[in-house]
XYZ file of C-alpha atoms in Angstrom:
353
model
C -116.880 -118.672 2.327
C -119.609 -118.682 -0.106
C -121.195 -121.802 1.465
C -121.439 -119.708 4.435
C -122.941 -116.804 2.916
C -125.682 -119.023 1.350
C -126.297 -120.476 4.740
C -126.692 -117.145 6.429
C -128.907 -115.774 3.727
C -131.289 -118.999 3.948
C -131.328 -118.498 7.578
C -132.397 -114.819 7.410
C -135.107 -115.651 4.796
C -136.501 -118.505 7.098
C -136.471 -115.993 10.057
C -138.152 -113.440 7.707
C -140.919 -116.030 6.947
C -141.449 -116.725 10.557
C -141.971 -113.235 11.637
C -144.230 -112.517 8.832
C -146.324 -115.609 9.703
C -146.472 -114.191 13.313
C -147.682 -110.928 12.136
C -150.133 -112.416 10.039
C -151.467 -114.327 13.107
C -151.431 -111.233 15.123
C -153.709 -109.485 12.559
C -156.275 -112.111 12.600
C -159.661 -110.536 13.458
C -161.333 -112.413 16.396
C -158.384 -114.458 17.384
C -157.900 -114.848 21.110
C -155.541 -112.206 22.561
C -154.935 -113.941 25.745
C -152.152 -116.240 24.202
C -150.580 -113.299 22.190
C -149.417 -111.449 25.313
C -145.528 -111.643 25.627
C -144.579 -113.348 29.018
C -141.387 -112.729 30.893
C -139.998 -115.728 29.374
C -140.835 -114.529 25.836
C -139.117 -111.159 26.766
C -135.893 -112.808 28.173
C -135.664 -114.961 25.113
C -135.799 -111.898 22.656
C -133.323 -110.102 25.075
C -130.924 -112.844 24.927
C -131.560 -113.084 21.119
C -130.596 -109.403 20.794
C -127.191 -109.918 22.551
C -126.774 -113.045 20.335
C -127.411 -110.926 17.257
C -124.929 -108.215 18.425
C -122.291 -110.845 18.986
C -123.191 -112.387 15.505
C -122.700 -108.753 13.987
C -119.354 -108.261 15.588
C -117.967 -111.799 14.626
C -118.895 -111.503 11.153
C -117.457 -107.820 10.904
C -113.895 -109.404 12.542
C -113.919 -112.244 10.058
C -114.684 -109.915 7.023
C -111.732 -107.759 8.051
C -109.357 -110.700 8.575
C -110.421 -112.769 5.734
C -111.775 -110.198 3.034
C -110.335 -106.987 4.042
C -107.772 -105.332 1.937
C -106.116 -102.615 4.150
C -105.582 -99.655 3.565
C -108.927 -99.200 2.409
C -107.947 -96.904 -0.552
C -104.845 -97.626 -2.553
C -103.189 -97.237 -5.831
C -104.598 -93.962 -7.153
C -102.715 -92.842 -10.150
C -103.610 -89.047 -10.109
C -102.509 -85.903 -8.583
C -105.830 -85.486 -6.628
C -106.173 -89.216 -5.948
C -104.540 -89.112 -2.348
C -106.730 -86.331 -1.198
C -109.831 -88.003 -2.294
C -108.646 -91.366 -0.795
C -108.049 -89.605 2.548
C -111.653 -88.162 2.677
C -113.072 -91.706 1.841
C -110.899 -93.221 4.463
C -112.022 -90.605 7.146
C -115.795 -91.057 6.158
C -115.478 -94.907 6.441
C -113.885 -94.801 9.724
C -116.108 -92.425 11.215
C -119.245 -94.510 9.737
C -117.593 -97.785 11.218
C -117.004 -96.180 14.871
C -120.660 -94.885 14.608
C -122.493 -98.008 13.497
C -120.251 -100.189 16.376
C -121.483 -97.734 19.064
C -125.042 -97.302 17.993
C -125.466 -101.154 17.481
C -124.110 -101.979 20.607
C -126.425 -99.451 22.445
C -129.426 -100.831 20.396
C -128.920 -104.188 21.330
C -127.790 -103.811 24.790
C -130.715 -101.573 25.766
C -132.988 -104.093 24.172
C -131.482 -106.865 26.653
C -131.019 -104.619 29.745
C -134.472 -103.004 29.661
C -136.696 -105.894 28.639
C -140.074 -106.298 29.767
C -140.734 -107.745 33.125
C -144.111 -108.114 34.799
C -144.702 -105.310 37.520
C -141.806 -103.530 36.205
C -142.345 -99.827 35.156
C -140.225 -98.295 32.323
C -138.130 -95.252 33.152
C -138.228 -92.546 30.374
C -137.737 -89.045 30.114
C -140.895 -86.809 28.758
C -138.161 -84.251 27.896
C -134.370 -83.530 28.461
C -132.932 -80.576 26.634
C -129.318 -81.660 27.604
C -129.680 -84.959 25.916
C -131.363 -83.470 23.056
C -128.645 -81.171 22.767
C -125.955 -83.809 22.953
C -127.301 -86.134 20.189
C -128.034 -83.254 17.907
C -125.051 -81.020 17.992
C -122.309 -83.983 17.688
C -123.907 -85.266 14.351
C -124.214 -81.555 13.175
C -120.431 -81.016 13.926
C -119.208 -84.289 12.406
C -121.320 -83.920 9.324
C -120.394 -80.358 8.925
C -116.777 -81.136 9.021
C -117.192 -83.749 6.531
C -119.213 -81.674 4.084
C -116.714 -78.732 4.208
C -113.713 -81.272 3.823
C -115.509 -82.520 0.731
C -116.351 -79.218 -0.811
C -112.639 -78.035 -0.283
C -111.653 -81.491 -1.875
C -113.969 -81.132 -4.829
C -113.231 -77.615 -5.490
C -109.648 -78.430 -5.672
C -110.302 -81.257 -8.120
C -112.963 -79.197 -10.370
C -111.232 -75.928 -10.500
C -109.118 -76.144 -13.503
C -106.040 -73.914 -13.740
C -105.974 -72.843 -17.390
C -102.494 -71.537 -16.919
C -101.199 -74.802 -16.450
C -101.992 -75.424 -20.304
C -103.711 -78.609 -19.831
C -104.097 -80.888 -22.612
C -107.762 -81.118 -24.078
C -109.125 -84.301 -24.828
C -112.681 -85.213 -25.594
C -114.309 -88.544 -24.517
C -117.258 -89.499 -26.817
C -119.668 -91.976 -25.446
C -122.134 -94.210 -27.274
C -123.854 -97.386 -27.023
C -121.578 -99.092 -26.315
C -118.066 -97.811 -26.920
C -115.848 -94.843 -26.402
C -113.940 -92.612 -28.707
C -111.189 -90.099 -27.561
C -110.800 -86.830 -29.594
C -107.314 -84.829 -29.021
C -107.156 -81.276 -29.965
C -104.109 -81.653 -32.175
C -100.900 -79.476 -32.257
C -103.238 -76.440 -31.595
C -104.567 -78.081 -28.497
C -108.171 -76.852 -29.445
C -111.017 -78.987 -30.257
C -112.919 -78.459 -33.428
C -116.625 -77.957 -33.156
C -118.900 -80.545 -33.050
C -122.496 -81.662 -33.082
C -124.496 -84.977 -33.380
C -126.486 -83.627 -36.378
C -123.331 -83.688 -38.465
C -122.358 -87.275 -37.961
C -121.900 -88.598 -41.595
C -121.373 -92.415 -41.675
C -120.238 -92.363 -45.238
C -117.680 -89.804 -44.800
C -116.585 -91.603 -41.662
C -117.418 -88.804 -39.652
C -118.636 -90.795 -36.652
C -118.517 -88.017 -34.105
C -120.044 -85.378 -35.862
C -116.864 -82.952 -35.989
C -117.603 -79.767 -38.133
C -115.519 -80.387 -41.389
C -115.436 -76.752 -42.205
C -113.914 -75.592 -38.640
C -110.025 -74.887 -39.034
C -109.711 -76.119 -35.629
C -111.110 -79.475 -36.411
C -108.337 -80.325 -39.124
C -105.570 -81.431 -36.935
C -108.009 -83.351 -34.178
C -107.199 -86.949 -33.911
C -109.864 -89.348 -33.062
C -108.707 -92.830 -31.524
C -110.261 -95.844 -29.818
C -107.436 -96.229 -27.258
C -106.682 -93.313 -24.928
C -103.100 -92.432 -24.427
C -101.843 -89.826 -21.649
C -98.400 -88.288 -20.832
C -97.799 -88.689 -17.374
C -97.423 -85.610 -15.206
C -99.306 -83.305 -17.679
C -102.527 -81.827 -16.562
C -105.409 -83.404 -18.755
C -108.636 -81.590 -19.270
C -111.525 -84.032 -20.474
C -114.547 -82.579 -22.413
C -117.431 -85.225 -22.605
C -120.216 -85.766 -24.714
C -122.854 -88.396 -25.348
C -124.203 -89.311 -28.847
C -127.427 -91.352 -27.463
C -128.245 -91.717 -23.750
C -126.911 -90.972 -20.307
C -123.435 -92.457 -19.803
C -120.782 -92.055 -17.172
C -117.156 -91.762 -17.771
C -115.469 -93.560 -14.766
C -111.767 -94.173 -14.584
C -111.313 -95.684 -11.175
C -107.751 -95.649 -10.694
C -107.507 -91.862 -11.401
C -110.446 -91.243 -9.033
C -112.594 -89.517 -11.842
C -115.831 -89.799 -13.020
C -118.205 -87.501 -14.657
C -121.774 -87.793 -16.333
C -121.632 -87.775 -20.401
C -125.082 -86.296 -21.017
C -126.717 -86.034 -24.302
C -127.057 -82.302 -25.708
C -124.354 -80.932 -23.465
C -120.573 -81.048 -22.776
C -119.316 -81.710 -19.234
C -115.802 -81.773 -18.103
C -113.294 -83.258 -15.827
C -109.585 -82.544 -15.249
C -106.634 -84.551 -13.546
C -102.975 -85.112 -13.758
C -101.872 -88.854 -14.095
C -98.898 -89.554 -11.964
C -98.300 -93.220 -12.372
C -97.517 -94.726 -15.950
C -99.004 -98.002 -16.964
C -95.521 -99.625 -16.593
C -95.192 -98.331 -13.229
C -98.382 -99.694 -12.078
C -97.817 -103.148 -13.506
C -94.606 -103.092 -11.296
C -96.389 -102.021 -8.154
C -96.305 -105.280 -5.893
C -99.807 -104.806 -4.625
C -100.911 -104.812 -8.155
C -98.865 -107.739 -9.198
C -100.347 -109.794 -6.297
C -103.990 -108.815 -7.573
C -103.032 -109.815 -11.144
C -101.293 -113.166 -9.979
C -104.595 -113.747 -7.940
C -106.933 -113.215 -11.284
C -104.483 -115.348 -13.244
C -105.001 -118.049 -10.919
C -108.714 -117.768 -11.085
C -108.665 -117.703 -14.781
C -106.525 -120.852 -15.077
C -109.189 -122.675 -13.429
C -111.575 -121.703 -16.012
C -109.041 -122.302 -18.989
C -111.165 -124.148 -21.234
C -113.962 -121.807 -21.124
C -111.708 -118.754 -21.725
C -109.876 -120.320 -24.646
C -113.164 -121.459 -26.276
C -114.348 -117.907 -26.024
C -111.209 -117.032 -27.794
C -109.920 -114.549 -25.267
C -106.127 -114.475 -23.840
C -105.779 -116.611 -20.985
C -103.384 -114.287 -19.213
C -104.585 -111.322 -17.778
C -102.209 -108.041 -17.898
C -103.141 -104.933 -16.001
C -104.247 -101.968 -18.020
C -106.154 -98.847 -17.046
C -109.631 -98.684 -18.191
C -112.149 -96.086 -19.018
C -115.677 -97.686 -18.004
C -119.098 -96.698 -18.308
C -120.851 -96.158 -14.860
C -124.282 -95.885 -15.821
C -126.435 -98.739 -16.792
C -127.005 -97.400 -20.448
C -128.217 -100.721 -22.268
C -127.805 -104.516 -22.620
C -124.021 -104.069 -23.287
C -123.256 -101.620 -20.704
C -121.188 -104.107 -19.120
C -118.816 -104.500 -21.760
C -118.505 -100.323 -22.574
C -114.844 -99.800 -21.954
C -111.671 -98.226 -23.320
C -107.963 -99.019 -22.501
C -105.926 -95.997 -21.259
C -102.261 -96.090 -21.517
C -100.400 -93.579 -19.168
C -96.663 -93.124 -20.540
C -93.657 -90.684 -20.744
C -94.093 -87.552 -22.917
C -91.505 -89.172 -25.343
C -93.567 -92.316 -25.880
C -96.794 -90.375 -26.231
C -95.467 -87.915 -28.967
C -94.097 -90.945 -30.802
C -97.546 -92.383 -30.799
C -99.297 -89.392 -31.508
C -97.034 -88.942 -34.845
C -98.485 -92.481 -35.948
C -102.011 -91.200 -35.793
C -104.288 -89.911 -38.593
C -105.411 -86.232 -38.378
C -109.317 -85.823 -38.873
C -108.654 -84.317 -42.178
C -106.909 -87.527 -43.456
C -109.108 -89.716 -41.833
C -112.312 -88.779 -43.946
C -113.708 -90.748 -46.902
Protein backbone atom coordinates (compact mmCIF):
# COMPACT_ATOMS: atom_id res chain seq x y z
CA UNK A 1 0.00 0.00 0.00
CA UNK A 2 2.88 2.36 0.79
CA UNK A 3 4.40 1.71 -2.65
CA UNK A 4 1.07 2.53 -4.28
CA UNK A 5 0.78 5.81 -2.36
CA UNK A 6 4.35 6.78 -3.30
CA UNK A 7 3.59 6.02 -6.95
CA UNK A 8 0.42 8.13 -6.84
CA UNK A 9 2.26 11.06 -5.22
CA UNK A 10 5.05 10.91 -7.82
CA UNK A 11 2.44 10.76 -10.59
CA UNK A 12 0.62 13.80 -9.24
CA UNK A 13 3.88 15.74 -8.91
CA UNK A 14 4.74 14.91 -12.53
CA UNK A 15 1.29 16.07 -13.69
CA UNK A 16 1.65 19.28 -11.69
CA UNK A 17 5.05 19.99 -13.26
CA UNK A 18 3.63 19.27 -16.72
CA UNK A 19 0.76 21.69 -16.14
CA UNK A 20 3.12 24.36 -14.82
CA UNK A 21 5.25 24.02 -17.96
CA UNK A 22 2.15 24.48 -20.11
CA UNK A 23 1.14 27.56 -18.13
CA UNK A 24 4.66 28.95 -18.54
CA UNK A 25 4.50 28.40 -22.29
CA UNK A 26 1.14 30.14 -22.53
CA UNK A 27 2.48 33.10 -20.61
CA UNK A 28 5.40 33.73 -22.98
CA UNK A 29 5.12 37.06 -24.76
CA UNK A 30 5.29 36.83 -28.55
CA UNK A 31 4.55 33.13 -28.70
CA UNK A 32 2.40 32.04 -31.60
CA UNK A 33 -1.21 31.82 -30.47
CA UNK A 34 -2.52 29.70 -33.34
CA UNK A 35 -1.15 26.44 -31.93
CA UNK A 36 -2.31 27.26 -28.38
CA UNK A 37 -6.04 27.16 -29.15
CA UNK A 38 -7.70 23.98 -27.89
CA UNK A 39 -9.11 21.79 -30.66
CA UNK A 40 -12.07 19.41 -30.47
CA UNK A 41 -9.55 16.61 -30.01
CA UNK A 42 -8.00 18.40 -27.03
CA UNK A 43 -11.41 18.99 -25.47
CA UNK A 44 -12.46 15.35 -25.95
CA UNK A 45 -9.21 14.19 -24.39
CA UNK A 46 -9.69 16.45 -21.35
CA UNK A 47 -13.32 15.34 -21.06
CA UNK A 48 -12.30 11.68 -20.98
CA UNK A 49 -9.57 12.51 -18.49
CA UNK A 50 -12.16 14.13 -16.21
CA UNK A 51 -14.30 10.96 -16.29
CA UNK A 52 -11.18 8.86 -15.72
CA UNK A 53 -10.20 10.96 -12.73
CA UNK A 54 -13.75 10.69 -11.35
CA UNK A 55 -13.53 6.89 -11.56
CA UNK A 56 -10.09 7.04 -9.94
CA UNK A 57 -11.47 9.05 -7.00
CA UNK A 58 -14.30 6.60 -6.42
CA UNK A 59 -12.04 3.52 -6.73
CA UNK A 60 -9.53 4.97 -4.24
CA UNK A 61 -12.39 5.83 -1.85
CA UNK A 62 -13.77 2.28 -2.01
CA UNK A 63 -10.31 0.75 -1.52
CA UNK A 64 -9.69 2.99 1.51
CA UNK A 65 -12.97 1.87 3.07
CA UNK A 66 -12.22 -1.81 2.37
CA UNK A 67 -8.56 -1.92 3.40
CA UNK A 68 -8.11 1.03 5.74
CA UNK A 69 -11.62 1.67 7.03
CA UNK A 70 -12.41 1.02 10.66
CA UNK A 71 -16.17 1.09 11.09
CA UNK A 72 -17.88 2.40 13.09
CA UNK A 73 -16.10 5.67 12.40
CA UNK A 74 -15.95 6.57 16.11
CA UNK A 75 -15.76 3.99 18.90
CA UNK A 76 -14.39 3.18 22.34
CA UNK A 77 -15.39 6.41 24.03
CA UNK A 78 -14.92 6.21 27.80
CA UNK A 79 -16.82 9.21 29.11
CA UNK A 80 -20.48 9.96 29.73
CA UNK A 81 -20.66 12.60 26.99
CA UNK A 82 -18.55 10.56 24.54
CA UNK A 83 -21.38 8.78 22.64
CA UNK A 84 -23.20 12.08 21.98
CA UNK A 85 -20.04 13.70 20.64
CA UNK A 86 -19.33 10.62 18.51
CA UNK A 87 -22.83 10.81 17.04
CA UNK A 88 -22.25 14.45 16.08
CA UNK A 89 -18.95 13.54 14.41
CA UNK A 90 -20.48 10.60 12.51
CA UNK A 91 -23.41 12.69 11.26
CA UNK A 92 -21.03 15.46 10.13
CA UNK A 93 -18.74 13.02 8.31
CA UNK A 94 -21.65 11.22 6.61
CA UNK A 95 -23.08 14.51 5.34
CA UNK A 96 -19.66 15.65 4.12
CA UNK A 97 -19.11 12.31 2.37
CA UNK A 98 -22.49 12.44 0.59
CA UNK A 99 -22.01 16.06 -0.50
CA UNK A 100 -18.47 15.36 -1.69
CA UNK A 101 -19.59 12.30 -3.67
CA UNK A 102 -22.44 14.15 -5.41
CA UNK A 103 -20.57 17.38 -6.12
CA UNK A 104 -17.49 15.57 -7.48
CA UNK A 105 -19.73 13.57 -9.82
CA UNK A 106 -21.50 16.70 -11.08
CA UNK A 107 -18.22 18.58 -11.49
CA UNK A 108 -16.48 15.89 -13.56
CA UNK A 109 -19.54 14.70 -15.47
CA UNK A 110 -20.51 18.22 -16.56
CA UNK A 111 -16.91 18.90 -17.62
CA UNK A 112 -17.20 15.84 -19.87
CA UNK A 113 -20.77 16.33 -21.13
CA UNK A 114 -20.36 20.01 -21.95
CA UNK A 115 -16.83 19.88 -23.31
CA UNK A 116 -16.06 22.42 -25.99
CA UNK A 117 -16.93 21.59 -29.61
CA UNK A 118 -16.42 23.75 -32.67
CA UNK A 119 -19.60 25.58 -33.63
CA UNK A 120 -21.40 24.63 -30.41
CA UNK A 121 -22.65 27.47 -28.27
CA UNK A 122 -22.79 26.96 -24.53
CA UNK A 123 -26.22 27.17 -22.90
CA UNK A 124 -26.22 29.26 -19.76
CA UNK A 125 -28.61 31.13 -17.47
CA UNK A 126 -27.86 34.76 -16.86
CA UNK A 127 -30.19 34.63 -13.89
CA UNK A 128 -32.35 31.89 -12.36
CA UNK A 129 -33.90 32.69 -8.99
CA UNK A 130 -35.19 29.14 -8.48
CA UNK A 131 -31.73 27.58 -8.85
CA UNK A 132 -30.15 30.28 -6.68
CA UNK A 133 -32.76 29.62 -3.98
CA UNK A 134 -32.29 25.83 -4.09
CA UNK A 135 -28.50 25.77 -3.81
CA UNK A 136 -28.55 28.47 -1.14
CA UNK A 137 -31.34 27.24 1.14
CA UNK A 138 -30.23 23.59 1.25
CA UNK A 139 -26.72 24.35 2.66
CA UNK A 140 -28.26 26.90 5.03
CA UNK A 141 -30.67 24.31 6.46
CA UNK A 142 -28.03 21.58 6.73
CA UNK A 143 -25.38 23.83 8.29
CA UNK A 144 -27.88 25.45 10.66
CA UNK A 145 -28.97 21.99 11.81
CA UNK A 146 -25.37 20.91 12.43
CA UNK A 147 -24.51 24.15 14.24
CA UNK A 148 -27.58 23.95 16.50
CA UNK A 149 -26.92 20.26 17.21
CA UNK A 150 -23.30 21.11 17.98
CA UNK A 151 -24.25 23.96 20.32
CA UNK A 152 -26.58 21.72 22.31
CA UNK A 153 -23.86 19.04 22.51
CA UNK A 154 -21.26 21.63 23.58
CA UNK A 155 -23.56 23.10 26.23
CA UNK A 156 -24.28 19.65 27.65
CA UNK A 157 -20.55 19.06 28.00
CA UNK A 158 -19.46 22.46 29.30
CA UNK A 159 -22.30 23.29 31.70
CA UNK A 160 -20.98 21.67 34.86
CA UNK A 161 -23.61 20.86 37.47
CA UNK A 162 -21.95 21.76 40.78
CA UNK A 163 -24.70 19.89 42.65
CA UNK A 164 -23.16 16.63 41.39
CA UNK A 165 -20.19 17.37 43.67
CA UNK A 166 -17.52 16.87 40.99
CA UNK A 167 -14.03 15.96 42.09
CA UNK A 168 -11.73 18.92 41.40
CA UNK A 169 -8.38 18.17 39.77
CA UNK A 170 -5.83 20.62 38.42
CA UNK A 171 -3.86 19.76 35.30
CA UNK A 172 -0.60 21.70 35.25
CA UNK A 173 1.28 21.94 31.94
CA UNK A 174 4.90 22.88 31.44
CA UNK A 175 7.51 22.13 28.82
CA UNK A 176 7.43 19.14 28.53
CA UNK A 177 5.45 17.28 31.19
CA UNK A 178 2.17 17.22 33.07
CA UNK A 179 1.39 17.23 36.76
CA UNK A 180 -1.97 16.74 38.45
CA UNK A 181 -3.10 18.33 41.72
CA UNK A 182 -6.04 16.97 43.70
CA UNK A 183 -8.09 19.10 46.08
CA UNK A 184 -7.59 16.63 48.95
CA UNK A 185 -10.22 15.75 51.54
CA UNK A 186 -11.91 19.16 51.32
CA UNK A 187 -12.02 18.90 47.48
CA UNK A 188 -10.83 22.52 47.27
CA UNK A 189 -7.64 23.46 45.45
CA UNK A 190 -5.33 25.85 47.23
CA UNK A 191 -4.36 29.11 45.57
CA UNK A 192 -1.43 28.98 43.18
CA UNK A 193 0.65 31.32 41.07
CA UNK A 194 3.72 30.71 38.93
CA UNK A 195 5.46 33.53 40.80
CA UNK A 196 5.35 31.34 43.94
CA UNK A 197 7.34 28.51 42.37
CA UNK A 198 10.21 27.59 44.67
CA UNK A 199 12.37 24.74 43.40
CA UNK A 200 14.43 24.63 46.61
CA UNK A 201 11.24 23.99 48.60
CA UNK A 202 9.97 21.46 46.00
CA UNK A 203 7.04 23.77 45.31
CA UNK A 204 7.13 23.21 41.56
CA UNK A 205 3.52 24.30 40.89
CA UNK A 206 3.65 27.61 42.73
CA UNK A 207 1.05 26.59 45.34
CA UNK A 208 0.46 29.15 48.09
CA UNK A 209 2.05 27.58 51.16
CA UNK A 210 0.04 29.84 53.49
CA UNK A 211 -3.35 28.88 52.06
CA UNK A 212 -5.19 26.47 54.46
CA UNK A 213 -6.95 24.84 51.50
CA UNK A 214 -3.60 23.94 49.96
CA UNK A 215 -2.24 21.89 52.86
CA UNK A 216 -4.09 18.68 51.93
CA UNK A 217 -3.62 19.05 48.16
CA UNK A 218 -1.96 16.08 46.49
CA UNK A 219 0.46 16.55 43.56
CA UNK A 220 1.19 13.53 41.34
CA UNK A 221 2.65 12.65 37.94
CA UNK A 222 0.14 9.88 37.21
CA UNK A 223 -3.55 10.71 36.98
CA UNK A 224 -6.00 8.39 38.77
CA UNK A 225 -9.76 8.82 38.29
CA UNK A 226 -12.64 6.95 39.97
CA UNK A 227 -15.10 5.55 37.44
CA UNK A 228 -18.61 7.01 37.43
CA UNK A 229 -17.71 10.19 39.32
CA UNK A 230 -17.83 13.65 37.65
CA UNK A 231 -14.38 15.21 37.35
CA UNK A 232 -13.89 18.97 37.02
CA UNK A 233 -10.47 19.80 35.61
CA UNK A 234 -8.87 23.18 36.24
CA UNK A 235 -6.01 23.77 33.81
CA UNK A 236 -2.94 26.00 34.03
CA UNK A 237 0.21 26.46 31.98
CA UNK A 238 3.56 27.55 33.36
CA UNK A 239 5.20 28.70 30.13
CA UNK A 240 3.57 28.48 26.69
CA UNK A 241 0.22 27.49 25.21
CA UNK A 242 -0.47 23.78 25.72
CA UNK A 243 -3.61 21.74 25.11
CA UNK A 244 -4.88 19.01 27.44
CA UNK A 245 -6.12 16.24 25.13
CA UNK A 246 -7.64 13.01 26.43
CA UNK A 247 -8.84 11.27 23.26
CA UNK A 248 -10.77 8.33 24.74
CA UNK A 249 -12.69 10.72 26.98
CA UNK A 250 -13.43 13.05 24.04
CA UNK A 251 -11.94 15.91 26.04
CA UNK A 252 -9.67 18.75 24.98
CA UNK A 253 -9.06 22.21 26.37
CA UNK A 254 -6.25 24.74 25.93
CA UNK A 255 -3.97 25.46 28.88
CA UNK A 256 -3.26 29.18 28.63
CA UNK A 257 -0.47 30.96 30.55
CA UNK A 258 -1.88 33.48 33.00
CA UNK A 259 -5.40 32.07 33.24
CA UNK A 260 -7.33 29.00 34.40
CA UNK A 261 -9.45 27.04 31.92
CA UNK A 262 -11.70 24.10 32.74
CA UNK A 263 -13.30 20.98 31.31
CA UNK A 264 -15.44 18.32 32.98
CA UNK A 265 -16.43 14.76 32.20
CA UNK A 266 -17.47 11.55 33.91
CA UNK A 267 -15.32 8.48 33.11
CA UNK A 268 -17.46 5.43 32.41
CA UNK A 269 -14.99 2.66 31.51
CA UNK A 270 -12.14 1.56 33.75
CA UNK A 271 -8.68 0.89 32.37
CA UNK A 272 -9.14 -2.83 33.07
CA UNK A 273 -12.46 -2.90 31.20
CA UNK A 274 -10.99 -1.08 28.20
CA UNK A 275 -8.09 -3.52 28.09
CA UNK A 276 -10.63 -6.37 27.96
CA UNK A 277 -12.53 -4.75 25.07
CA UNK A 278 -12.20 -7.03 21.98
CA UNK A 279 -11.64 -4.06 19.63
CA UNK A 280 -8.90 -2.71 21.87
CA UNK A 281 -7.31 -6.14 22.19
CA UNK A 282 -7.14 -6.39 18.38
CA UNK A 283 -5.47 -2.97 18.18
CA UNK A 284 -2.97 -3.85 20.91
CA UNK A 285 -2.17 -7.15 19.17
CA UNK A 286 -1.55 -5.30 15.91
CA UNK A 287 0.73 -2.79 17.65
CA UNK A 288 2.72 -5.56 19.34
CA UNK A 289 3.10 -7.37 16.00
CA UNK A 290 4.60 -4.21 14.52
CA UNK A 291 6.84 -3.72 17.58
CA UNK A 292 8.09 -7.31 17.25
CA UNK A 293 9.43 -6.43 13.81
CA UNK A 294 11.53 -3.69 15.45
CA UNK A 295 12.56 -5.79 18.46
CA UNK A 296 16.29 -5.02 18.33
CA UNK A 297 15.73 -1.28 17.91
CA UNK A 298 13.19 -1.12 20.77
CA UNK A 299 15.32 -3.16 23.18
CA UNK A 300 18.39 -1.10 22.34
CA UNK A 301 16.43 2.03 23.29
CA UNK A 302 15.64 0.45 26.66
CA UNK A 303 11.90 0.34 26.07
CA UNK A 304 9.45 -2.42 26.91
CA UNK A 305 8.85 -4.61 23.90
CA UNK A 306 5.25 -5.48 24.78
CA UNK A 307 2.75 -2.61 24.60
CA UNK A 308 -0.17 -2.49 27.03
CA UNK A 309 -3.09 -0.12 26.61
CA UNK A 310 -3.33 2.91 28.89
CA UNK A 311 -5.43 6.03 28.75
CA UNK A 312 -3.21 9.03 28.09
CA UNK A 313 -3.23 12.77 28.64
CA UNK A 314 -1.47 14.34 25.64
CA UNK A 315 -0.47 17.82 24.60
CA UNK A 316 -2.27 18.75 21.38
CA UNK A 317 -0.45 22.02 20.72
CA UNK A 318 3.02 22.15 19.21
CA UNK A 319 4.74 23.59 22.28
CA UNK A 320 8.41 22.95 21.53
CA UNK A 321 11.01 20.39 20.50
CA UNK A 322 9.79 17.67 22.91
CA UNK A 323 6.07 18.27 22.35
CA UNK A 324 5.64 14.78 20.88
CA UNK A 325 6.66 13.17 24.16
CA UNK A 326 4.53 15.31 26.51
CA UNK A 327 2.09 12.84 28.02
CA UNK A 328 0.81 11.45 31.31
CA UNK A 329 -0.77 8.09 32.04
CA UNK A 330 -4.39 8.06 33.19
CA UNK A 331 -5.75 5.18 35.26
CA UNK A 332 -9.52 4.85 35.62
CA UNK A 333 -10.42 2.53 38.48
CA UNK A 334 -13.11 1.75 41.03
CA UNK A 335 -13.73 4.12 43.92
CA UNK A 336 -12.19 1.60 46.34
CA UNK A 337 -9.02 1.30 44.25
CA UNK A 338 -8.81 5.07 43.93
CA UNK A 339 -9.20 5.58 47.70
CA UNK A 340 -6.46 3.02 48.38
CA UNK A 341 -4.11 4.77 45.93
CA UNK A 342 -4.87 8.20 47.39
CA UNK A 343 -3.98 7.02 50.90
CA UNK A 344 -0.46 6.25 49.66
CA UNK A 345 0.15 9.80 48.36
CA UNK A 346 1.84 12.64 50.22
CA UNK A 347 -0.09 15.84 50.89
CA UNK A 348 1.37 19.16 49.80
CA UNK A 349 2.44 20.21 53.29
CA UNK A 350 4.32 16.92 53.74
CA UNK A 351 6.02 17.13 50.36
CA UNK A 352 7.83 20.41 50.93
CA UNK A 353 11.53 20.48 51.73
